[in-house]
Amino acid sequence: ETGVTQSPTHLIKTRGQQVTLRCSSQSGHNTVSWYQQALGQGPQFIFQYYREEENGRGNFPPRFSGLQFPNYSSELNVNALELDDSALYLCASRTGTSGSYNEQFFGPGTRLTVL
Amino acid sequence: AQSVTQLDSHVSVSEGTPVLLRCNYSSSYSPSLFWYVQHPNKGLQLLLKYTSAATLVKGINGFEAEFKKSETSFHLTKPSAHMSDAAEYFCVVSDDLNYQLIWGAGTKLIIKP
């Protein structure tokens, strides 16, 4: 069974650029969530996709957008990058939509640095 | 609204001594609560979860947590610390209405030899 994978592992961008981060969910999982973890803080929920539709969103502006594909892999897109977007971006997959009873499995993350 | 507060940003214990990481939560309904661990350069791993069954929850690697509704607490404990336990620990509450997990700020556990 393959776990959650993310690419790339590290990325350096400049302010104003756009970035796309990728996530492959664990086999059999149909729900993907994305989190932003700034240095020294806990993860912050960005949004969740269930069967290719966004069904939950945290307090992030519209320049953070995403996609989920028929194979349940996912992309996180960030436009007009700002310095504060520098963080570890985590992807997690699970079955179903509720966080209560189904464990989320996390990928190792993508470290984004915005200069 | 759901929230969690981890009461210590850093906890330092000697190897072989007990570990206590404190977490208080706020919830408008019966919560689901989790503890996750994050080792450097590794993904987050679920230690244990509480979902309204037994109030004392046993997890992996000898950790356990007790749900105390009257105190709105969900503290994580381990009888004897091991060097491999050094990591960041996060207390998490599930916000089912908005399909998200709400995370504490984390507690860094330091193990002294």
PDB file of C-alpha atoms in Angstrom:
ATOM      1  CA  GLU A   1       0.000   0.000   0.000  1.00  0.00           C
ATOM      2  CA  THR A   2       1.512   3.342  -1.080  1.00  0.00           C
ATOM      3  CA  GLY A   3       1.231   6.207   1.352  1.00  0.00           C
ATOM      4  CA  VAL A   4       0.586   9.858   0.632  1.00  0.00           C
ATOM      5  CA  THR A   5       3.242  11.423  -1.553  1.00  0.00           C
ATOM      6  CA  GLN A   6       3.887  15.077  -2.329  1.00  0.00           C
ATOM      7  CA  SER A   7       5.982  16.872  -4.901  1.00  0.00           C
ATOM      8  CA  PRO A   8       8.193  18.741  -5.002  1.00  0.00           C
ATOM      9  CA  THR A   9       9.848  18.429  -1.582  1.00  0.00           C
ATOM     10  CA  HIS A  10      11.284  21.936  -1.695  1.00  0.00           C
ATOM     11  CA  LEU A  11      10.507  24.968  -3.804  1.00  0.00           C
ATOM     12  CA  ILE A  12      11.805  28.523  -3.990  1.00  0.00           C
ATOM     13  CA  LYS A  13       9.734  31.251  -5.646  1.00  0.00           C
ATOM     14  CA  THR A  14       9.692  35.036  -5.727  1.00  0.00           C
ATOM     15  CA  ARG A  15       6.879  37.371  -4.748  1.00  0.00           C
ATOM     16  CA  GLY A  16       4.116  37.621  -7.313  1.00  0.00           C
ATOM     17  CA  GLN A  17       4.821  34.259  -8.902  1.00  0.00           C
ATOM     18  CA  GLN A  18       2.433  31.334  -9.028  1.00  0.00           C
ATOM     19  CA  VAL A  19       3.070  27.830  -7.694  1.00  0.00           C
ATOM     20  CA  THR A  20       1.474  24.405  -8.049  1.00  0.00           C
ATOM     21  CA  LEU A  21       1.978  21.697  -5.440  1.00  0.00           C
ATOM     22  CA  ARG A  22       0.956  18.094  -6.035  1.00  0.00           C
ATOM     23  CA  CYS A  23      -0.332  15.307  -3.845  1.00  0.00           C
ATOM     24  CA  SER A  24      -1.051  11.641  -4.509  1.00  0.00           C
ATOM     25  CA  SER A  25      -3.506  10.227  -2.021  1.00  0.00           C
ATOM     26  CA  GLN A  26      -3.214   6.850  -0.379  1.00  0.00           C
ATOM     27  CA  SER A  27      -4.834   4.012  -2.268  1.00  0.00           C
ATOM     28  CA  GLY A  28      -8.582   3.805  -1.591  1.00  0.00           C
ATOM     29  CA  HIS A  29      -8.854   7.326  -0.157  1.00  0.00           C
ATOM     30  CA  ASN A  30     -11.325   9.718  -1.804  1.00  0.00           C
ATOM     31  CA  THR A  31     -10.834  12.806   0.353  1.00  0.00           C
ATOM     32  CA  VAL A  32      -7.819  15.113   0.315  1.00  0.00           C
ATOM     33  CA  SER A  33      -7.147  18.022   2.650  1.00  0.00           C
ATOM     34  CA  TRP A  34      -4.448  20.668   2.382  1.00  0.00           C
ATOM     35  CA  TYR A  35      -2.805  22.453   5.295  1.00  0.00           C
ATOM     36  CA  GLN A  36      -0.322  25.289   5.682  1.00  0.00           C
ATOM     37  CA  GLN A  37       2.164  24.987   8.528  1.00  0.00           C
ATOM     38  CA  ALA A  38       4.194  28.108   9.205  1.00  0.00           C
ATOM     39  CA  LEU A  39       7.428  27.736  11.127  1.00  0.00           C
ATOM     40  CA  GLY A  40       6.791  27.057  14.803  1.00  0.00           C
ATOM     41  CA  GLN A  41       3.030  26.760  14.402  1.00  0.00           C
ATOM     42  CA  GLY A  42       0.416  24.069  14.021  1.00  0.00           C
ATOM     43  CA  PRO A  43      -1.084  23.283  10.623  1.00  0.00           C
ATOM     44  CA  GLN A  44      -3.851  25.565   9.360  1.00  0.00           C
ATOM     45  CA  PHE A  45      -6.630  24.039   7.258  1.00  0.00           C
ATOM     46  CA  ILE A  46      -6.761  25.448   3.712  1.00  0.00           C
ATOM     47  CA  PHE A  47      -9.446  23.321   2.056  1.00  0.00           C
ATOM     48  CA  GLN A  48     -10.722  19.819   1.462  1.00  0.00           C
ATOM     49  CA  TYR A  49     -11.750  17.974  -1.690  1.00  0.00           C
ATOM     50  CA  TYR A  50     -14.158  15.063  -1.774  1.00  0.00           C
ATOM     51  CA  ARG A  51     -14.794  13.273  -5.067  1.00  0.00           C
ATOM     52  CA  GLU A  52     -13.375  16.171  -7.104  1.00  0.00           C
ATOM     53  CA  GLU A  53     -15.365  18.921  -5.370  1.00  0.00           C
ATOM     54  CA  GLU A  54     -14.285  21.362  -2.684  1.00  0.00           C
ATOM     55  CA  ASN A  55     -16.470  20.742   0.374  1.00  0.00           C
ATOM     56  CA  GLY A  56     -14.717  22.688   3.090  1.00  0.00           C
ATOM     57  CA  ARG A  57     -12.477  25.737   3.274  1.00  0.00           C
ATOM     58  CA  GLY A  58     -10.502  27.485   5.958  1.00  0.00           C
ATOM     59  CA  ASN A  59      -9.718  31.173   6.271  1.00  0.00           C
ATOM     60  CA  PHE A  60      -7.561  31.507   3.156  1.00  0.00           C
ATOM     61  CA  PRO A  61      -8.009  33.999   0.280  1.00  0.00           C
ATOM     62  CA  PRO A  62      -9.209  32.947  -3.195  1.00  0.00           C
ATOM     63  CA  ARG A  63      -5.669  33.030  -4.575  1.00  0.00           C
ATOM     64  CA  PHE A  64      -5.348  29.642  -2.863  1.00  0.00           C
ATOM     65  CA  SER A  65      -7.170  27.213  -5.123  1.00  0.00           C
ATOM     66  CA  GLY A  66      -7.138  23.521  -5.787  1.00  0.00           C
ATOM     67  CA  LEU A  67      -8.192  20.593  -7.874  1.00  0.00           C
ATOM     68  CA  GLN A  68      -8.899  16.950  -7.306  1.00  0.00           C
ATOM     69  CA  PHE A  69      -8.642  14.508 -10.183  1.00  0.00           C
ATOM     70  CA  PRO A  70     -10.647  11.332 -10.909  1.00  0.00           C
ATOM     71  CA  ASN A  71      -7.851   9.232  -9.387  1.00  0.00           C
ATOM     72  CA  TYR A  72      -8.221  11.390  -6.235  1.00  0.00           C
ATOM     73  CA  SER A  73      -4.814  12.999  -6.545  1.00  0.00           C
ATOM     74  CA  SER A  74      -4.840  16.728  -5.930  1.00  0.00           C
ATOM     75  CA  GLU A  75      -3.156  20.028  -6.670  1.00  0.00           C
ATOM     76  CA  LEU A  76      -2.814  23.172  -4.601  1.00  0.00           C
ATOM     77  CA  ASN A  77      -2.324  26.365  -6.592  1.00  0.00           C
ATOM     78  CA  VAL A  78      -1.240  29.647  -5.064  1.00  0.00           C
ATOM     79  CA  ASN A  79      -1.282  32.808  -7.164  1.00  0.00           C
ATOM     80  CA  ALA A  80       0.424  36.147  -6.528  1.00  0.00           C
ATOM     81  CA  LEU A  81       2.772  34.686  -3.925  1.00  0.00           C
ATOM     82  CA  GLU A  82       3.493  36.745  -0.826  1.00  0.00           C
ATOM     83  CA  LEU A  83       6.385  36.456   1.621  1.00  0.00           C
ATOM     84  CA  ASP A  84       3.987  35.128   4.289  1.00  0.00           C
ATOM     85  CA  ASP A  85       3.145  32.173   2.059  1.00  0.00           C
ATOM     86  CA  SER A  86       6.510  30.670   3.002  1.00  0.00           C
ATOM     87  CA  ALA A  87       5.591  27.512   4.900  1.00  0.00           C
ATOM     88  CA  LEU A  88       5.379  23.734   4.863  1.00  0.00           C
ATOM     89  CA  TYR A  89       2.342  22.639   2.855  1.00  0.00           C
ATOM     90  CA  LEU A  90       0.856  19.359   3.950  1.00  0.00           C
ATOM     91  CA  CYS A  91      -1.525  17.080   2.144  1.00  0.00           C
ATOM     92  CA  ALA A  92      -3.604  14.471   3.940  1.00  0.00           C
ATOM     93  CA  SER A  93      -5.926  11.808   2.588  1.00  0.00           C
ATOM     94  CA  ARG A  94      -8.668   9.653   4.084  1.00  0.00           C
ATOM     95  CA  THR A  95     -11.925   7.947   3.212  1.00  0.00           C
ATOM     96  CA  GLY A  96     -15.218   9.792   3.647  1.00  0.00           C
ATOM     97  CA  THR A  97     -15.627  13.454   4.540  1.00  0.00           C
ATOM     98  CA  SER A  98     -15.801  13.720   8.303  1.00  0.00           C
ATOM     99  CA  GLY A  99     -12.625  14.083  10.293  1.00  0.00           C
ATOM    100  CA  SER A 100     -14.140  12.417  13.274  1.00  0.00           C
ATOM    101  CA  TYR A 101     -13.792   8.745  12.639  1.00  0.00           C
ATOM    102  CA  ASN A 102     -11.506   8.303   9.698  1.00  0.00           C
ATOM    103  CA  GLU A 103      -7.817   8.829  10.269  1.00  0.00           C
ATOM    104  CA  GLN A 104      -6.050  11.274   8.019  1.00  0.00           C
ATOM    105  CA  PHE A 105      -2.743  10.114   6.579  1.00  0.00           C
ATOM    106  CA  PHE A 106      -0.249  12.867   5.941  1.00  0.00           C
ATOM    107  CA  GLY A 107       2.386  13.272   3.309  1.00  0.00           C
ATOM    108  CA  PRO A 108       5.852  14.594   4.164  1.00  0.00           C
ATOM    109  CA  GLY A 109       5.020  18.055   2.885  1.00  0.00           C
ATOM    110  CA  THR A 110       6.392  20.595   0.432  1.00  0.00           C
ATOM    111  CA  ARG A 111       8.592  23.326   1.863  1.00  0.00           C
ATOM    112  CA  LEU A 112       7.836  26.571  -0.024  1.00  0.00           C
ATOM    113  CA  THR A 113      10.119  29.572   0.347  1.00  0.00           C
ATOM    114  CA  VAL A 114       9.030  32.900  -1.125  1.00  0.00           C
ATOM    115  CA  LEU A 115      11.780  35.498  -1.609  1.00  0.00           C
TER     116      LEU A 115
ATOM    117  CA  ALA B   1     -16.511  27.299  17.614  1.00  0.00           C
ATOM    118  CA  GLN B   2     -13.939  24.582  18.159  1.00  0.00           C
ATOM    119  CA  SER B   3     -10.491  25.401  19.502  1.00  0.00           C
ATOM    120  CA  VAL B   4      -7.579  23.780  21.282  1.00  0.00           C
ATOM    121  CA  THR B   5      -4.936  25.231  23.563  1.00  0.00           C
ATOM    122  CA  GLN B   6      -1.691  23.455  24.254  1.00  0.00           C
ATOM    123  CA  LEU B   7      -0.516  24.819  27.543  1.00  0.00           C
ATOM    124  CA  ASP B   8       3.228  24.347  27.061  1.00  0.00           C
ATOM    125  CA  SER B   9       5.278  25.263  24.016  1.00  0.00           C
ATOM    126  CA  HIS B  10       8.223  23.185  25.288  1.00  0.00           C
ATOM    127  CA  VAL B  11       8.446  20.287  27.739  1.00  0.00           C
ATOM    128  CA  SER B  12      11.784  18.865  28.834  1.00  0.00           C
ATOM    129  CA  VAL B  13      12.077  15.538  30.681  1.00  0.00           C
ATOM    130  CA  SER B  14      14.840  13.076  31.420  1.00  0.00           C
ATOM    131  CA  GLU B  15      14.889   9.728  29.693  1.00  0.00           C
ATOM    132  CA  GLY B  16      12.961   7.160  31.717  1.00  0.00           C
ATOM    133  CA  THR B  17      10.766   9.721  33.508  1.00  0.00           C
ATOM    134  CA  PRO B  18       7.048  10.332  32.879  1.00  0.00           C
ATOM    135  CA  VAL B  19       5.784  12.627  30.135  1.00  0.00           C
ATOM    136  CA  LEU B  20       2.778  14.952  30.434  1.00  0.00           C
ATOM    137  CA  LEU B  21       1.693  17.165  27.541  1.00  0.00           C
ATOM    138  CA  ARG B  22      -1.320  19.306  28.343  1.00  0.00           C
ATOM    139  CA  CYS B  23      -4.217  20.176  26.070  1.00  0.00           C
ATOM    140  CA  ASN B  24      -7.488  21.994  26.744  1.00  0.00           C
ATOM    141  CA  TYR B  25     -10.259  22.175  24.187  1.00  0.00           C
ATOM    142  CA  SER B  26     -13.359  24.215  23.534  1.00  0.00           C
ATOM    143  CA  SER B  27     -16.286  22.698  21.699  1.00  0.00           C
ATOM    144  CA  SER B  28     -19.959  23.455  21.263  1.00  0.00           C
ATOM    145  CA  TYR B  29     -20.740  19.744  20.968  1.00  0.00           C
ATOM    146  CA  SER B  30     -19.194  16.421  21.880  1.00  0.00           C
ATOM    147  CA  PRO B  31     -15.787  16.593  20.225  1.00  0.00           C
ATOM    148  CA  SER B  32     -13.506  14.130  18.531  1.00  0.00           C
ATOM    149  CA  LEU B  33      -9.959  14.701  19.710  1.00  0.00           C
ATOM    150  CA  PHE B  34      -6.606  13.550  18.424  1.00  0.00           C
ATOM    151  CA  TRP B  35      -2.922  13.692  19.220  1.00  0.00           C
ATOM    152  CA  TYR B  36      -0.453  13.776  16.339  1.00  0.00           C
ATOM    153  CA  VAL B  37       3.336  13.608  16.448  1.00  0.00           C
ATOM    154  CA  GLN B  38       5.726  15.252  13.996  1.00  0.00           C
ATOM    155  CA  HIS B  39       9.339  14.132  13.912  1.00  0.00           C
ATOM    156  CA  PRO B  40      11.824  16.373  12.091  1.00  0.00           C
ATOM    157  CA  ASN B  41      11.608  15.962   8.331  1.00  0.00           C
ATOM    158  CA  LYS B  42       8.875  13.350   8.658  1.00  0.00           C
ATOM    159  CA  GLY B  43       5.138  13.424   8.097  1.00  0.00           C
ATOM    160  CA  LEU B  44       2.564  13.827  10.842  1.00  0.00           C
ATOM    161  CA  GLN B  45       1.570  10.565  12.486  1.00  0.00           C
ATOM    162  CA  LEU B  46      -1.580   9.857  14.479  1.00  0.00           C
ATOM    163  CA  LEU B  47      -0.791   8.795  18.056  1.00  0.00           C
ATOM    164  CA  LEU B  48      -4.343   8.275  19.284  1.00  0.00           C
ATOM    165  CA  LYS B  49      -7.922   9.470  18.925  1.00  0.00           C
ATOM    166  CA  TYR B  50     -10.956   9.929  21.143  1.00  0.00           C
ATOM    167  CA  THR B  51     -14.381   9.519  19.548  1.00  0.00           C
ATOM    168  CA  SER B  52     -16.827   9.321  22.495  1.00  0.00           C
ATOM    169  CA  ALA B  53     -16.054   5.741  23.445  1.00  0.00           C
ATOM    170  CA  ALA B  54     -13.749   5.009  26.408  1.00  0.00           C
ATOM    171  CA  THR B  55     -12.424   8.156  28.066  1.00  0.00           C
ATOM    172  CA  LEU B  56      -8.953   6.644  28.498  1.00  0.00           C
ATOM    173  CA  VAL B  57      -7.459   6.171  25.082  1.00  0.00           C
ATOM    174  CA  LYS B  58      -4.367   4.120  24.397  1.00  0.00           C
ATOM    175  CA  GLY B  59      -2.188   4.943  21.423  1.00  0.00           C
ATOM    176  CA  ILE B  60       1.001   3.869  19.793  1.00  0.00           C
ATOM    177  CA  ASN B  61       4.463   3.838  21.366  1.00  0.00           C
ATOM    178  CA  GLY B  62       3.096   3.638  24.921  1.00  0.00           C
ATOM    179  CA  PHE B  63       1.217   6.951  24.855  1.00  0.00           C
ATOM    180  CA  GLU B  64      -2.257   7.407  26.267  1.00  0.00           C
ATOM    181  CA  ALA B  65      -4.652  10.286  26.848  1.00  0.00           C
ATOM    182  CA  GLU B  66      -7.642  10.819  29.097  1.00  0.00           C
ATOM    183  CA  PHE B  67     -10.717  12.768  28.021  1.00  0.00           C
ATOM    184  CA  LYS B  68     -12.091  14.810  30.944  1.00  0.00           C
ATOM    185  CA  LYS B  69     -15.268  16.618  29.972  1.00  0.00           C
ATOM    186  CA  SER B  70     -15.576  18.478  33.287  1.00  0.00           C
ATOM    187  CA  GLU B  71     -12.110  19.945  32.811  1.00  0.00           C
ATOM    188  CA  THR B  72     -12.304  20.192  28.986  1.00  0.00           C
ATOM    189  CA  SER B  73      -8.913  18.534  28.881  1.00  0.00           C
ATOM    190  CA  PHE B  74      -7.241  15.823  26.820  1.00  0.00           C
ATOM    191  CA  HIS B  75      -3.737  15.501  28.241  1.00  0.00           C
ATOM    192  CA  LEU B  76      -1.195  13.128  26.704  1.00  0.00           C
ATOM    193  CA  THR B  77       0.941  10.951  28.975  1.00  0.00           C
ATOM    194  CA  LYS B  78       3.604   8.281  28.809  1.00  0.00           C
ATOM    195  CA  PRO B  79       5.027   6.483  31.864  1.00  0.00           C
ATOM    196  CA  SER B  80       8.642   6.447  30.708  1.00  0.00           C
ATOM    197  CA  ALA B  81      10.193   8.719  28.104  1.00  0.00           C
ATOM    198  CA  HIS B  82      12.517   7.389  25.443  1.00  0.00           C
ATOM    199  CA  MET B  83      15.008   9.374  23.401  1.00  0.00           C
ATOM    200  CA  SER B  84      13.020   8.526  20.257  1.00  0.00           C
ATOM    201  CA  ASP B  85      10.016  10.410  21.689  1.00  0.00           C
ATOM    202  CA  ALA B  86      11.716  13.751  21.037  1.00  0.00           C
ATOM    203  CA  ALA B  87       9.397  15.484  18.555  1.00  0.00           C
ATOM    204  CA  GLU B  88       6.628  18.049  18.175  1.00  0.00           C
ATOM    205  CA  TYR B  89       3.198  16.975  19.455  1.00  0.00           C
ATOM    206  CA  PHE B  90      -0.105  18.455  18.340  1.00  0.00           C
ATOM    207  CA  CYS B  91      -3.496  18.270  19.999  1.00  0.00           C
ATOM    208  CA  VAL B  92      -6.323  18.423  17.457  1.00  0.00           C
ATOM    209  CA  VAL B  93     -10.112  18.753  17.571  1.00  0.00           C
ATOM    210  CA  SER B  94     -12.420  17.839  14.723  1.00  0.00           C
ATOM    211  CA  ASP B  95     -14.801  20.503  13.452  1.00  0.00           C
ATOM    212  CA  ASP B  96     -17.306  18.288  11.678  1.00  0.00           C
ATOM    213  CA  LEU B  97     -19.565  21.157  10.666  1.00  0.00           C
ATOM    214  CA  ASN B  98     -16.831  22.612   8.475  1.00  0.00           C
ATOM    215  CA  TYR B  99     -15.050  19.364   7.584  1.00  0.00           C
ATOM    216  CA  GLN B 100     -11.759  20.409   9.124  1.00  0.00           C
ATOM    217  CA  LEU B 101      -9.327  19.671  11.904  1.00  0.00           C
ATOM    218  CA  ILE B 102      -8.411  22.473  14.309  1.00  0.00           C
ATOM    219  CA  TRP B 103      -4.816  22.215  15.510  1.00  0.00           C
ATOM    220  CA  GLY B 104      -3.063  23.434  18.605  1.00  0.00           C
ATOM    221  CA  ALA B 105       0.189  25.341  18.310  1.00  0.00           C
ATOM    222  CA  GLY B 106       2.223  22.291  19.292  1.00  0.00           C
ATOM    223  CA  THR B 107       4.421  21.223  22.179  1.00  0.00           C
ATOM    224  CA  LYS B 108       8.049  20.415  21.562  1.00  0.00           C
ATOM    225  CA  LEU B 109       9.123  17.468  23.699  1.00  0.00           C
ATOM    226  CA  ILE B 110      12.807  17.434  24.619  1.00  0.00           C
ATOM    227  CA  ILE B 111      14.337  14.305  26.138  1.00  0.00           C
ATOM    228  CA  LYS B 112      17.482  14.716  28.228  1.00  0.00           C
ATOM    229  CA  PRO B 113      19.866  11.740  28.432  1.00  0.00           C
TER     230      PRO B 113
END
